[in-house]
mmCIF file of C-alpha atoms in Angstrom:
data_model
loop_
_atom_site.group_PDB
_atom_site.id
_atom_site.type_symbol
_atom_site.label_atom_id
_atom_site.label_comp_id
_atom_site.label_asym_id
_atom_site.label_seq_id
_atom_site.Cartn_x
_atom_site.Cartn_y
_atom_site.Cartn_z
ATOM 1 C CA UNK A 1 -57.109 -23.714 -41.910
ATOM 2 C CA UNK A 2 -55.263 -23.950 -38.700
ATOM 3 C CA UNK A 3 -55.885 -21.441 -35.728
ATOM 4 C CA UNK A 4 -53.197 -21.632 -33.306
ATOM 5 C CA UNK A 5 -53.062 -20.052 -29.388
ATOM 6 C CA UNK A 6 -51.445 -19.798 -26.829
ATOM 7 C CA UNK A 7 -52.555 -19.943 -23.382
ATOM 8 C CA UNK A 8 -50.837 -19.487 -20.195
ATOM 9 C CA UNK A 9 -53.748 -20.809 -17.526
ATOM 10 C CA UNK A 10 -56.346 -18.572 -18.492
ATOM 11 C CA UNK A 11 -59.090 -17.725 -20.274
ATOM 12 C CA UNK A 12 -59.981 -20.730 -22.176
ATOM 13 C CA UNK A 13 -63.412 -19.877 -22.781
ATOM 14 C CA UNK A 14 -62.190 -17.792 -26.061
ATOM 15 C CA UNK A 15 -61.557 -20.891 -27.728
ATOM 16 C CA UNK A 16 -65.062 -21.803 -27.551
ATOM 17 C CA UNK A 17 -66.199 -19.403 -30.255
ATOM 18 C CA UNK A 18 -63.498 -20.599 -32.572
ATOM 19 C CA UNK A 19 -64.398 -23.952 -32.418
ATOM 20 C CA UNK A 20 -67.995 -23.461 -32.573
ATOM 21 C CA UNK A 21 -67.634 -21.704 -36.088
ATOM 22 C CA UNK A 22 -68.589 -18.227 -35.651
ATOM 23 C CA UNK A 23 -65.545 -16.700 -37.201
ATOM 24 C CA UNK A 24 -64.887 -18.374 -40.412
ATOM 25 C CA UNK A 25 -68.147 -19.378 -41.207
ATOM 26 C CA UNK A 26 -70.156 -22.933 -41.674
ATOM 27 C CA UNK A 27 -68.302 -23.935 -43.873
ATOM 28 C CA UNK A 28 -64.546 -23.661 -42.760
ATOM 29 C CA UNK A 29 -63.192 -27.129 -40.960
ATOM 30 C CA UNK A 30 -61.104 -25.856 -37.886
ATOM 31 C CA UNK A 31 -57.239 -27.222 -36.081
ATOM 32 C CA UNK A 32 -57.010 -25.957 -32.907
ATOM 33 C CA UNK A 33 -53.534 -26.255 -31.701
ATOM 34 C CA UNK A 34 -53.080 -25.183 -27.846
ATOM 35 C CA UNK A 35 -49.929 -24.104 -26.196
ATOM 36 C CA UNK A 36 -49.172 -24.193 -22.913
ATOM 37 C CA UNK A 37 -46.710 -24.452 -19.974
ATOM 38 C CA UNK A 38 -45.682 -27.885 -17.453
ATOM 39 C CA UNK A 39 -47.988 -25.887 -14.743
ATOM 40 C CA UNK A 40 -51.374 -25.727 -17.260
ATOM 41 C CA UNK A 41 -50.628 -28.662 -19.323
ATOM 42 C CA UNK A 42 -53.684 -30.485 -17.016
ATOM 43 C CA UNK A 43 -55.999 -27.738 -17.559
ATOM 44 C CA UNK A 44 -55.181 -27.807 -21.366
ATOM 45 C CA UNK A 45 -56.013 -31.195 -21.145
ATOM 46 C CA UNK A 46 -59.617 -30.548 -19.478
ATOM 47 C CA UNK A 47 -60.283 -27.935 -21.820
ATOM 48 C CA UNK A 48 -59.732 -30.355 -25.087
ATOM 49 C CA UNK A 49 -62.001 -32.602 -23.159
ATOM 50 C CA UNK A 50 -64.682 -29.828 -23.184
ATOM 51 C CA UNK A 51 -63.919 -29.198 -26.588
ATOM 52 C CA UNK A 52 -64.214 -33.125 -28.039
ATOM 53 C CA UNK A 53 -67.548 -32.996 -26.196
ATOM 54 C CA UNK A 54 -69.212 -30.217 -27.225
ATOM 55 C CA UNK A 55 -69.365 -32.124 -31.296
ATOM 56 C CA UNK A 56 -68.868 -28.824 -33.075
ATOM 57 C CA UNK A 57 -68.851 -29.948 -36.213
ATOM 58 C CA UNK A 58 -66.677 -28.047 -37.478
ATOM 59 C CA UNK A 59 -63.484 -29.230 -35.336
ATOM 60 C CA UNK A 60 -61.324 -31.717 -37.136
ATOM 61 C CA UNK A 61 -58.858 -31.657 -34.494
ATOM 62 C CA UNK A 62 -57.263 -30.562 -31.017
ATOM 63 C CA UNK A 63 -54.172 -31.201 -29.902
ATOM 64 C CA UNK A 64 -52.089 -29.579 -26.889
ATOM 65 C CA UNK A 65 -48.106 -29.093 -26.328
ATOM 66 C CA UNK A 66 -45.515 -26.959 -24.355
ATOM 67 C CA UNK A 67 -43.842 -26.913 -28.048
ATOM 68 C CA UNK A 68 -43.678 -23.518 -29.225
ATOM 69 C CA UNK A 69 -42.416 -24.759 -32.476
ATOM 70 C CA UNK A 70 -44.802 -27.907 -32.659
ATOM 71 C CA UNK A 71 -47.892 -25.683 -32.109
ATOM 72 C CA UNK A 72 -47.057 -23.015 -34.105
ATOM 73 C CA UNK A 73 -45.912 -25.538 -37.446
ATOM 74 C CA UNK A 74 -47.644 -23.780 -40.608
ATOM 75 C CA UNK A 75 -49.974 -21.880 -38.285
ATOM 76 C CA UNK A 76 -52.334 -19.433 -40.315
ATOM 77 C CA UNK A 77 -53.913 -17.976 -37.659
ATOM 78 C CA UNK A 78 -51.943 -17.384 -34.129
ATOM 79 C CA UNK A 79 -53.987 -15.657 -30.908
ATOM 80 C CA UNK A 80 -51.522 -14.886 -28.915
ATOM 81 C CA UNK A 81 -53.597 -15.134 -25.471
ATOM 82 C CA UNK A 82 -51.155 -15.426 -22.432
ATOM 83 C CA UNK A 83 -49.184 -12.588 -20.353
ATOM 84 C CA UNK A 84 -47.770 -12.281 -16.955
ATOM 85 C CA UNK A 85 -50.307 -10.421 -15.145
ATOM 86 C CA UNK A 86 -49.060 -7.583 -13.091
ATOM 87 C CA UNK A 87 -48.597 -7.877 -9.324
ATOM 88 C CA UNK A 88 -48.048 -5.720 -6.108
ATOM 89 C CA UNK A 89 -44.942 -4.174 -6.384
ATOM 90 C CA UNK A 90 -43.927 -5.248 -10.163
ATOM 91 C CA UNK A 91 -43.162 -1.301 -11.756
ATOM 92 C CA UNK A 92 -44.982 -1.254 -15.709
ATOM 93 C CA UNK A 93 -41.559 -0.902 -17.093
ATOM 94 C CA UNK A 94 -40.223 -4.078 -15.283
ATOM 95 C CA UNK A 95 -43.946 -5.852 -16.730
ATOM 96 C CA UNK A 96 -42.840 -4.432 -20.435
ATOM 97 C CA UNK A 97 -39.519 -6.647 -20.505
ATOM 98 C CA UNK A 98 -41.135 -9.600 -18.170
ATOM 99 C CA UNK A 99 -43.838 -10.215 -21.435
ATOM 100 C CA UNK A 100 -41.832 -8.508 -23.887
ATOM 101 C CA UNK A 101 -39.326 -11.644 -23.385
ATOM 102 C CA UNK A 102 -42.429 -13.876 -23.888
ATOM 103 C CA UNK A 103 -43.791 -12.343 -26.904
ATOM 104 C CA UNK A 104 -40.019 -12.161 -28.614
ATOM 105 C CA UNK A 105 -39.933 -16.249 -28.771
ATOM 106 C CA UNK A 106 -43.405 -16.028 -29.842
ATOM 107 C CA UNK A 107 -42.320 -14.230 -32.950
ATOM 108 C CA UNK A 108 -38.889 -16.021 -33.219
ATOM 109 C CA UNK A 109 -41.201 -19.331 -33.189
ATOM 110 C CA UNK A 110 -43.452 -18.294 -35.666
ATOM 111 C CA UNK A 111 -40.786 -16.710 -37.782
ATOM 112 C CA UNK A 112 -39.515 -19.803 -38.199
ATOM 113 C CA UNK A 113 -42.119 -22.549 -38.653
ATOM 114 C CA UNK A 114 -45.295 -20.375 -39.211
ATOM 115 C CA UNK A 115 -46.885 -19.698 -42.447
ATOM 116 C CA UNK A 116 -45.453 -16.899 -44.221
ATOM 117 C CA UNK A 117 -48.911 -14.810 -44.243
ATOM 118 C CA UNK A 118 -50.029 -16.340 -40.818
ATOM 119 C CA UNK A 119 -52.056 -13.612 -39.044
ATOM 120 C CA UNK A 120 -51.145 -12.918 -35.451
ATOM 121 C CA UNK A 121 -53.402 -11.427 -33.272
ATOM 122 C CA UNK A 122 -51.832 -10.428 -29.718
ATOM 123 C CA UNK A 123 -54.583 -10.246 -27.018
ATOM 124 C CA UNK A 124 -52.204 -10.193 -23.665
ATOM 125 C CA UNK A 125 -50.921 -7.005 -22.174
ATOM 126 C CA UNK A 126 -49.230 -4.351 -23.006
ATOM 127 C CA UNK A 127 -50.613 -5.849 -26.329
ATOM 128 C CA UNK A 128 -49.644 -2.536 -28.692
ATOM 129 C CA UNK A 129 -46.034 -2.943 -27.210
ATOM 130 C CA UNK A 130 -46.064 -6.783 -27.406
ATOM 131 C CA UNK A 131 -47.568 -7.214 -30.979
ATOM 132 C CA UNK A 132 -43.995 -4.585 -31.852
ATOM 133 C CA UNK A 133 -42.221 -6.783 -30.117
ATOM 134 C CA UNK A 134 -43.593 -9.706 -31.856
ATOM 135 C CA UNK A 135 -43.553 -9.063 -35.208
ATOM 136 C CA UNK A 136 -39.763 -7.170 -34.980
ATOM 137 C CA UNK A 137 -38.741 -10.964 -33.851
ATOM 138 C CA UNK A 138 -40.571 -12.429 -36.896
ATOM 139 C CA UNK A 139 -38.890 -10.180 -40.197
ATOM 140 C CA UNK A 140 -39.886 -13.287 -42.263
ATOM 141 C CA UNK A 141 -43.715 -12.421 -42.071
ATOM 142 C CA UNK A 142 -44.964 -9.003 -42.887
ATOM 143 C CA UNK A 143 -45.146 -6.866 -39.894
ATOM 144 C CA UNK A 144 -48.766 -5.928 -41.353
ATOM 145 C CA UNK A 145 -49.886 -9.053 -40.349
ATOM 146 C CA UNK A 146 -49.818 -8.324 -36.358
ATOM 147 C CA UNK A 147 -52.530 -6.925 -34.953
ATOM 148 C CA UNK A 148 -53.196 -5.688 -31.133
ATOM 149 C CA UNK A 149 -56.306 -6.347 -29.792
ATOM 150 C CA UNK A 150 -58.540 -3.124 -29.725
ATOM 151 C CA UNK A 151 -61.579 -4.296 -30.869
ATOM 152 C CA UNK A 152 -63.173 -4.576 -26.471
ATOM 153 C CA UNK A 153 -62.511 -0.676 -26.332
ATOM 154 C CA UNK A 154 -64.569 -0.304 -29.341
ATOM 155 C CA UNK A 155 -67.088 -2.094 -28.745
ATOM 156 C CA UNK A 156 -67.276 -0.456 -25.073
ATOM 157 C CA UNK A 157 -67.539 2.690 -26.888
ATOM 158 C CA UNK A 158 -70.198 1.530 -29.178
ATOM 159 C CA UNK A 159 -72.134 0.596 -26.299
ATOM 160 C CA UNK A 160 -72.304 3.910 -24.122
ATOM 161 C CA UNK A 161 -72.954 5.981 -27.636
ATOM 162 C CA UNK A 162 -76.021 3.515 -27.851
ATOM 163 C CA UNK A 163 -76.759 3.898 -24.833
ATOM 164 C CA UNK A 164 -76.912 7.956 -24.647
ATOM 165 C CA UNK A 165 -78.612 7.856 -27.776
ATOM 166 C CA UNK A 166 -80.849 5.909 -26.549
ATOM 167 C CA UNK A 167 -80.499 3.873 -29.737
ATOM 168 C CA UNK A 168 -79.650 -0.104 -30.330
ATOM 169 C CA UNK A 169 -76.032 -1.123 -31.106
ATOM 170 C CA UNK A 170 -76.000 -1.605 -33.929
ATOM 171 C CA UNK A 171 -76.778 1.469 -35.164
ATOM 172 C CA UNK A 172 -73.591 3.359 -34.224
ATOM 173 C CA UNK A 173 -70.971 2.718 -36.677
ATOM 174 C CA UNK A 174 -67.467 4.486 -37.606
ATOM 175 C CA UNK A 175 -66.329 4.351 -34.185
ATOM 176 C CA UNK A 176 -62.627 4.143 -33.894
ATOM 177 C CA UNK A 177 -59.880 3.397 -30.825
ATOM 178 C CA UNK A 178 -57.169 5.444 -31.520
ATOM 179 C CA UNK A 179 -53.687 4.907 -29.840
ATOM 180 C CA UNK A 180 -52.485 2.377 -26.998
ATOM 181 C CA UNK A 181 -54.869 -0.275 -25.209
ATOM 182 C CA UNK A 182 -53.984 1.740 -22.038
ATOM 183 C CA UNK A 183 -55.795 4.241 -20.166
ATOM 184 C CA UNK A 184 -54.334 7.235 -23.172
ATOM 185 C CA UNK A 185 -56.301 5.326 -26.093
ATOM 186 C CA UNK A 186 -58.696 7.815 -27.597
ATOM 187 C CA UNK A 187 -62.199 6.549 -28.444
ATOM 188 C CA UNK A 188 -63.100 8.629 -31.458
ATOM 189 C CA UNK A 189 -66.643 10.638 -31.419
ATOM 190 C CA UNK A 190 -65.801 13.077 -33.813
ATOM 191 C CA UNK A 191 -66.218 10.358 -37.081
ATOM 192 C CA UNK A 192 -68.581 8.162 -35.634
ATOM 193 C CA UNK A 193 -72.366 8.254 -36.758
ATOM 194 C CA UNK A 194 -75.240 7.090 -34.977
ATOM 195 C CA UNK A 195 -77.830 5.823 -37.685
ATOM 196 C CA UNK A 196 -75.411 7.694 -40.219
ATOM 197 C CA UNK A 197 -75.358 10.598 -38.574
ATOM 198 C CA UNK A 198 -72.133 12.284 -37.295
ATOM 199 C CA UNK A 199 -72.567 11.675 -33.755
ATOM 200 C CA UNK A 200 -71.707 15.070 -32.300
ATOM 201 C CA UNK A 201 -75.345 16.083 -34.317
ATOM 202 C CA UNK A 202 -77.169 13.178 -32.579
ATOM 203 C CA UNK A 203 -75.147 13.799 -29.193
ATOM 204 C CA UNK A 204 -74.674 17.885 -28.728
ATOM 205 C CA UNK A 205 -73.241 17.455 -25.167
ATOM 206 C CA UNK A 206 -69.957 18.350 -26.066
ATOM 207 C CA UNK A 207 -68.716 18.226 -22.601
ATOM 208 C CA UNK A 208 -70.109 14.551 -22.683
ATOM 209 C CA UNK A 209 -68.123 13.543 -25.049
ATOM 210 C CA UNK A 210 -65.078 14.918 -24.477
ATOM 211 C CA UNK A 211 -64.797 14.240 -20.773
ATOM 212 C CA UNK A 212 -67.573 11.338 -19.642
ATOM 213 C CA UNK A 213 -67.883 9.705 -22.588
ATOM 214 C CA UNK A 214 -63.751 9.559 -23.225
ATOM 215 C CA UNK A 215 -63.254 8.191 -19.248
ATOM 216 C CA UNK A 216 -66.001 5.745 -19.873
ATOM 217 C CA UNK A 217 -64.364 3.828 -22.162
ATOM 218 C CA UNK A 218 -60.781 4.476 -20.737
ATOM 219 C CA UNK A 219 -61.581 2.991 -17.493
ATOM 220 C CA UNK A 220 -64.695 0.574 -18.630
ATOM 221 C CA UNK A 221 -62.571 -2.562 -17.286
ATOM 222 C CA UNK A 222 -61.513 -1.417 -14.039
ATOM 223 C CA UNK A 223 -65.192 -0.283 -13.231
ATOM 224 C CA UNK A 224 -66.066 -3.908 -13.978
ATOM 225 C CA UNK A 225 -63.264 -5.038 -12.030
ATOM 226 C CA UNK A 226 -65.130 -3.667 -8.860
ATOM 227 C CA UNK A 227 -68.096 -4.761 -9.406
ATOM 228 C CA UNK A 228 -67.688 -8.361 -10.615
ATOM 229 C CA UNK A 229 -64.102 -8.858 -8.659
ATOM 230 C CA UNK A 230 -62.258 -9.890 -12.429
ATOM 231 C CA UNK A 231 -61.506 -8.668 -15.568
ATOM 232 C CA UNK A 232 -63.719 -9.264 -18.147
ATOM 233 C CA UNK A 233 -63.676 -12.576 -19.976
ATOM 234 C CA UNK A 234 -67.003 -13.296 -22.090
ATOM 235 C CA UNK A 235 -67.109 -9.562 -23.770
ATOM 236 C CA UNK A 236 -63.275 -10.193 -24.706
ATOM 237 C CA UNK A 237 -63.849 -13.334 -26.052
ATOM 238 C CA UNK A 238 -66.452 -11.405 -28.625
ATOM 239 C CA UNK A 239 -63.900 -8.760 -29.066
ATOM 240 C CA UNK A 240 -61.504 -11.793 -30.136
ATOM 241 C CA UNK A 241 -64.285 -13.298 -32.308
ATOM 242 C CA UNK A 242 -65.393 -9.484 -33.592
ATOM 243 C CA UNK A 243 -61.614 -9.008 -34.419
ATOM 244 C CA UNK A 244 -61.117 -11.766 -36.994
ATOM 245 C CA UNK A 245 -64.285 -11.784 -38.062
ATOM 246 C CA UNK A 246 -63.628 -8.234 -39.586
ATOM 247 C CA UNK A 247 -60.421 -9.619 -41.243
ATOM 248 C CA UNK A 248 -62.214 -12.197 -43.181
ATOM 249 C CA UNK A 249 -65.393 -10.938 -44.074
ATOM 250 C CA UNK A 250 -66.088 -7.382 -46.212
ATOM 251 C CA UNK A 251 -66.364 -4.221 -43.918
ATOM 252 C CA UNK A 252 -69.946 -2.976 -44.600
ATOM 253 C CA UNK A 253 -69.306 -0.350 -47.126
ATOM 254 C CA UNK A 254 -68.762 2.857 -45.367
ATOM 255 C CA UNK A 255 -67.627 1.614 -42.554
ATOM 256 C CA UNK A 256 -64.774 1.046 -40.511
ATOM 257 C CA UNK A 257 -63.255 -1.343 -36.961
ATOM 258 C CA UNK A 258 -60.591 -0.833 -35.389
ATOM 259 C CA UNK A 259 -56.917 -2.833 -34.799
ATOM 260 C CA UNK A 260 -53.627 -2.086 -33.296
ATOM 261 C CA UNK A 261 -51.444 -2.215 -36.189
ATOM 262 C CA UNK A 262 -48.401 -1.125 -37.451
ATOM 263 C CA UNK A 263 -47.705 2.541 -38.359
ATOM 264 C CA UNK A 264 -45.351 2.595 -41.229
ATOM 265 C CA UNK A 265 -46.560 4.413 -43.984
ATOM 266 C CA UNK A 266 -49.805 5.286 -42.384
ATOM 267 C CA UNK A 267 -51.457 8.862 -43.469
ATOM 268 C CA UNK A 268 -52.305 10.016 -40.301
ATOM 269 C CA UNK A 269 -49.035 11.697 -39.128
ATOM 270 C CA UNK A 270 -48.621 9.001 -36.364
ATOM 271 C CA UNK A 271 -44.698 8.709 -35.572
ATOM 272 C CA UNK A 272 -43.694 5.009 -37.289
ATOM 273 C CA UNK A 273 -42.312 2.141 -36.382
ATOM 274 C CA UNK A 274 -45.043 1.728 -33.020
ATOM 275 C CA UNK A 275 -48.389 -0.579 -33.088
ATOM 276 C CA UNK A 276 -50.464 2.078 -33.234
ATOM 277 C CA UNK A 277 -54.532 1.337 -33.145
ATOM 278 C CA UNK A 278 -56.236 2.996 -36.218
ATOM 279 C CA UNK A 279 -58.952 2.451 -38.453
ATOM 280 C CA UNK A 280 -58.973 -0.185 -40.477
ATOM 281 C CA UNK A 281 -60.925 -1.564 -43.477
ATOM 282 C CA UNK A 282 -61.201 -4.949 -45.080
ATOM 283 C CA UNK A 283 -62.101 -6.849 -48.525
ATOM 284 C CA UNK A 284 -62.473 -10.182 -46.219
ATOM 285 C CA UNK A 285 -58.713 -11.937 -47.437
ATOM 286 C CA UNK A 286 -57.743 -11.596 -44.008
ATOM 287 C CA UNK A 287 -55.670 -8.359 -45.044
ATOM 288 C CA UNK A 288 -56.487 -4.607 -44.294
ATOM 289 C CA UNK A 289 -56.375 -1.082 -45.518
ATOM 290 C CA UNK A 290 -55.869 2.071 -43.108
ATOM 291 C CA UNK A 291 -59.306 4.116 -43.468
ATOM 292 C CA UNK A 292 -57.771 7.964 -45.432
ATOM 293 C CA UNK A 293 -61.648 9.802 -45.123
ATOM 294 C CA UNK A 294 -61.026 10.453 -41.184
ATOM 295 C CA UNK A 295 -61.779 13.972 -39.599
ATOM 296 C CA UNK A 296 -58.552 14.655 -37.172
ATOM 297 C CA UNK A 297 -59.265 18.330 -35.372
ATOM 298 C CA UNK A 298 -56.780 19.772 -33.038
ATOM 299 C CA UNK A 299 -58.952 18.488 -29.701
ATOM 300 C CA UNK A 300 -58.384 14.958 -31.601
ATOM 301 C CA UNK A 301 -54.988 15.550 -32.374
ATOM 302 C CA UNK A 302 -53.866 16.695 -29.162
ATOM 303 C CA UNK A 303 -54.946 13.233 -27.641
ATOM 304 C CA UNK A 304 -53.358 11.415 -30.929
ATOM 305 C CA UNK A 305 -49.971 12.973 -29.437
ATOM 306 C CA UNK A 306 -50.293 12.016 -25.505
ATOM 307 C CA UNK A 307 -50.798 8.210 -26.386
ATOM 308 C CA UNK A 308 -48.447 8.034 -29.439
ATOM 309 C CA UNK A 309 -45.855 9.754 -26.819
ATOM 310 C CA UNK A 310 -46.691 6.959 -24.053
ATOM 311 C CA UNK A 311 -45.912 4.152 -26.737
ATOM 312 C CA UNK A 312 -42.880 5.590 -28.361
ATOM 313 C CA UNK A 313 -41.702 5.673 -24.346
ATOM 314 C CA UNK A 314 -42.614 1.850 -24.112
ATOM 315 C CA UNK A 315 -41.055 1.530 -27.457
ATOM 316 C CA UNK A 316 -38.051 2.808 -25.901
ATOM 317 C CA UNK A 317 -38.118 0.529 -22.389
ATOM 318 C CA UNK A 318 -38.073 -2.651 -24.952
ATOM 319 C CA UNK A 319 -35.426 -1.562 -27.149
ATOM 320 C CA UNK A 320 -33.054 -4.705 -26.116
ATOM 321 C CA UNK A 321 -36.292 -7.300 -26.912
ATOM 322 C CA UNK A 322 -36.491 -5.291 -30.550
ATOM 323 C CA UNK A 323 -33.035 -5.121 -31.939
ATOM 324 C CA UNK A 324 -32.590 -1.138 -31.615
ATOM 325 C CA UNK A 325 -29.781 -1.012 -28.806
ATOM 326 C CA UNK A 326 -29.763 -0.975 -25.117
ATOM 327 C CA UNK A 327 -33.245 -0.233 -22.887
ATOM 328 C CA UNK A 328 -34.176 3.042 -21.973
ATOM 329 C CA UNK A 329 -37.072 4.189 -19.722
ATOM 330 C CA UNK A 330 -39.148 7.168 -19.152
ATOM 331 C CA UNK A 331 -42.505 6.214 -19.221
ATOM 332 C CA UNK A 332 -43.877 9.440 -18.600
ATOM 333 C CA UNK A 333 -46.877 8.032 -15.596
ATOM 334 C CA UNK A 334 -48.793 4.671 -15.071
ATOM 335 C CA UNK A 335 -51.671 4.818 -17.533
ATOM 336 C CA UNK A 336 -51.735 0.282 -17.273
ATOM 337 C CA UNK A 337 -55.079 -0.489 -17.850
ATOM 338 C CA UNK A 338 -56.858 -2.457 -15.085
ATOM 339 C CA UNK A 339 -56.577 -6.157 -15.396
ATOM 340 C CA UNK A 340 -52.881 -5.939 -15.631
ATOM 341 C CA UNK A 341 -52.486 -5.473 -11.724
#
């Protein structure tokens, strides 16, 4: 098995967990291929340096390049890590086509030297938009196989359920990130259980859950932006780790996690053709069914609309990147999530 990603200067510490074997398991022998550019080709080069030294025992190899198409060679697993960030003065529509560019030779490149089931997993911002982008620039590998990375929102969810249940974390289950990792996405109270129990019977603050709750999780990163002066880096890298790991192990039976995927043919009533995050169960192949048991009520479906409407708008600003005609935007307000800036 090779896991391929790409880096552009930044967070290398999510490699760490790959390499260590906490995703596939004790047993699985790991390639980590690195891309990178001319200006953090040296720091690639520290970080396989940290890597050969740590003697995971699992890592058969490391190698580094500025090769798209040598990296990405039969690649069965790609993290695509890297994005522009956003800075002062850059408008979110002009950030859409600055990455969108990026992540279109990222799926031209794996379209053509990639496995044809190689899982992509697009981590760098907008990722919904980016992971469309992606996999509309890669028609040789099922657009199924891209995923956006929700899996931090749920888990920030998980914890302030926990926490006003005054429960552990692992007892709240069923929680789902609807929508677009932006400050729309809906974190889903209405089917999640706390010990098995519908939440809302555990939790009877309504107001708490529609309003605090909701905002919590919305605007979790930008809180911790203040306080710590960056984004957040270890808790992603377990969201990263969390992500695949539910893609190649069985999700506990009854359960559910969540993934920006893509909408076509989904039973929900979300519009198609977007990356869309819904919830998701496994058999542990690396593949995923949409969850159909899912309570949608009209306060639920009236959120389901406002971020669907932001990412058919975004869907719209990348038309030229996506092979639907000539750009068009009216991104109805800036909902970028912090981190972006």
């Amino acid at each position: 098995m090779k896991v391929k990603l790409w880096f552009s200067g930044m967070k290398f510490e999510h490699i760490f967990p790959l390499a260590s074997g906490e995703v596939f398991g004790p047993n699985q022998p790991i390639a980590l291929k690195l891309l990178g550019s001319e200006r953090s080709f040296q720091a690639l080069e520290g970080v396989a340096m940290e890597l050969e030294d740590s003697l995971f025992p699992l890592l058969r190899e490391v190698s580094i390049s500025i090769d798209p198409y040598e990296v990405f060679q039969d690649a069965e697993w790609a993290l695509l890590i890297g994005a522009k960030p956003r800075g002062p003065g850059i408008e979110r529509a002009a950030l859409l086509d600055i990455n969108g560019q990026i992540f279109a030779e990222q799926g031209k490149t794996l379209n053509a030297v990639a496995s044809r089931n190689v899982k992509v997993i697009v981590v760098g911002n907008p990722c919904n938009t980016n992971a469309l982008i992606c996999l509309k620039n890669a028609p040789n590998i099922p657009a199924k196989n891209f995923h956006a990375l929700t899996r931090l929102d749920e888990n920030r969810a998980k914890c302030q359920l926990a926490l006003k249940a005054g429960v552990f974390y692992d007892k709240v289950s069923n929680v789902t990130i609807w929508g677009n990792h932006s400050t729309t996405q809906v974190p889903d109270f209405l089917n999640a259980r706390i010990n098995g129990i519908p939440v809302k019977e555990v939790i009877k603050d309504n107001k708490y859950l529609q309003e605090e709750f909701t905002e919590k999780v919305q605007k979790r990163g930008g809180v911790l932006i203040k306080k710590w002066g960056r984004s957040s880096a270890a808790s992603t890298a377990v969201s990263i780790v969390d992500a695949i790991r539910s893609l190649v192990t069985p999700t506990p039976e009854g359960d559910w996690f969540s993934s920006g995927v893509y909408t076509n043919g989904n039973p929900y009533g979300i519009a198609e053709d977007i990356v869309f995050s819904m919830p998701c169960r496994s058999n542990g192949d690396g593949d995923y069914e949409l969850v159909k048991d899912v309570i949608i009520d009209d306060f639920l479906r009236g959120r389901l609309k406002k971020t669907e409407a932001e990412l058919l708008a975004e869907k719209r600003c990348v038309a030229h990147l996506t092979g639907e005609g000539n750009a068009f935007c009216d991104l109805p307000e800036d909902t970028m999530l912090p981190g972006e800036m």
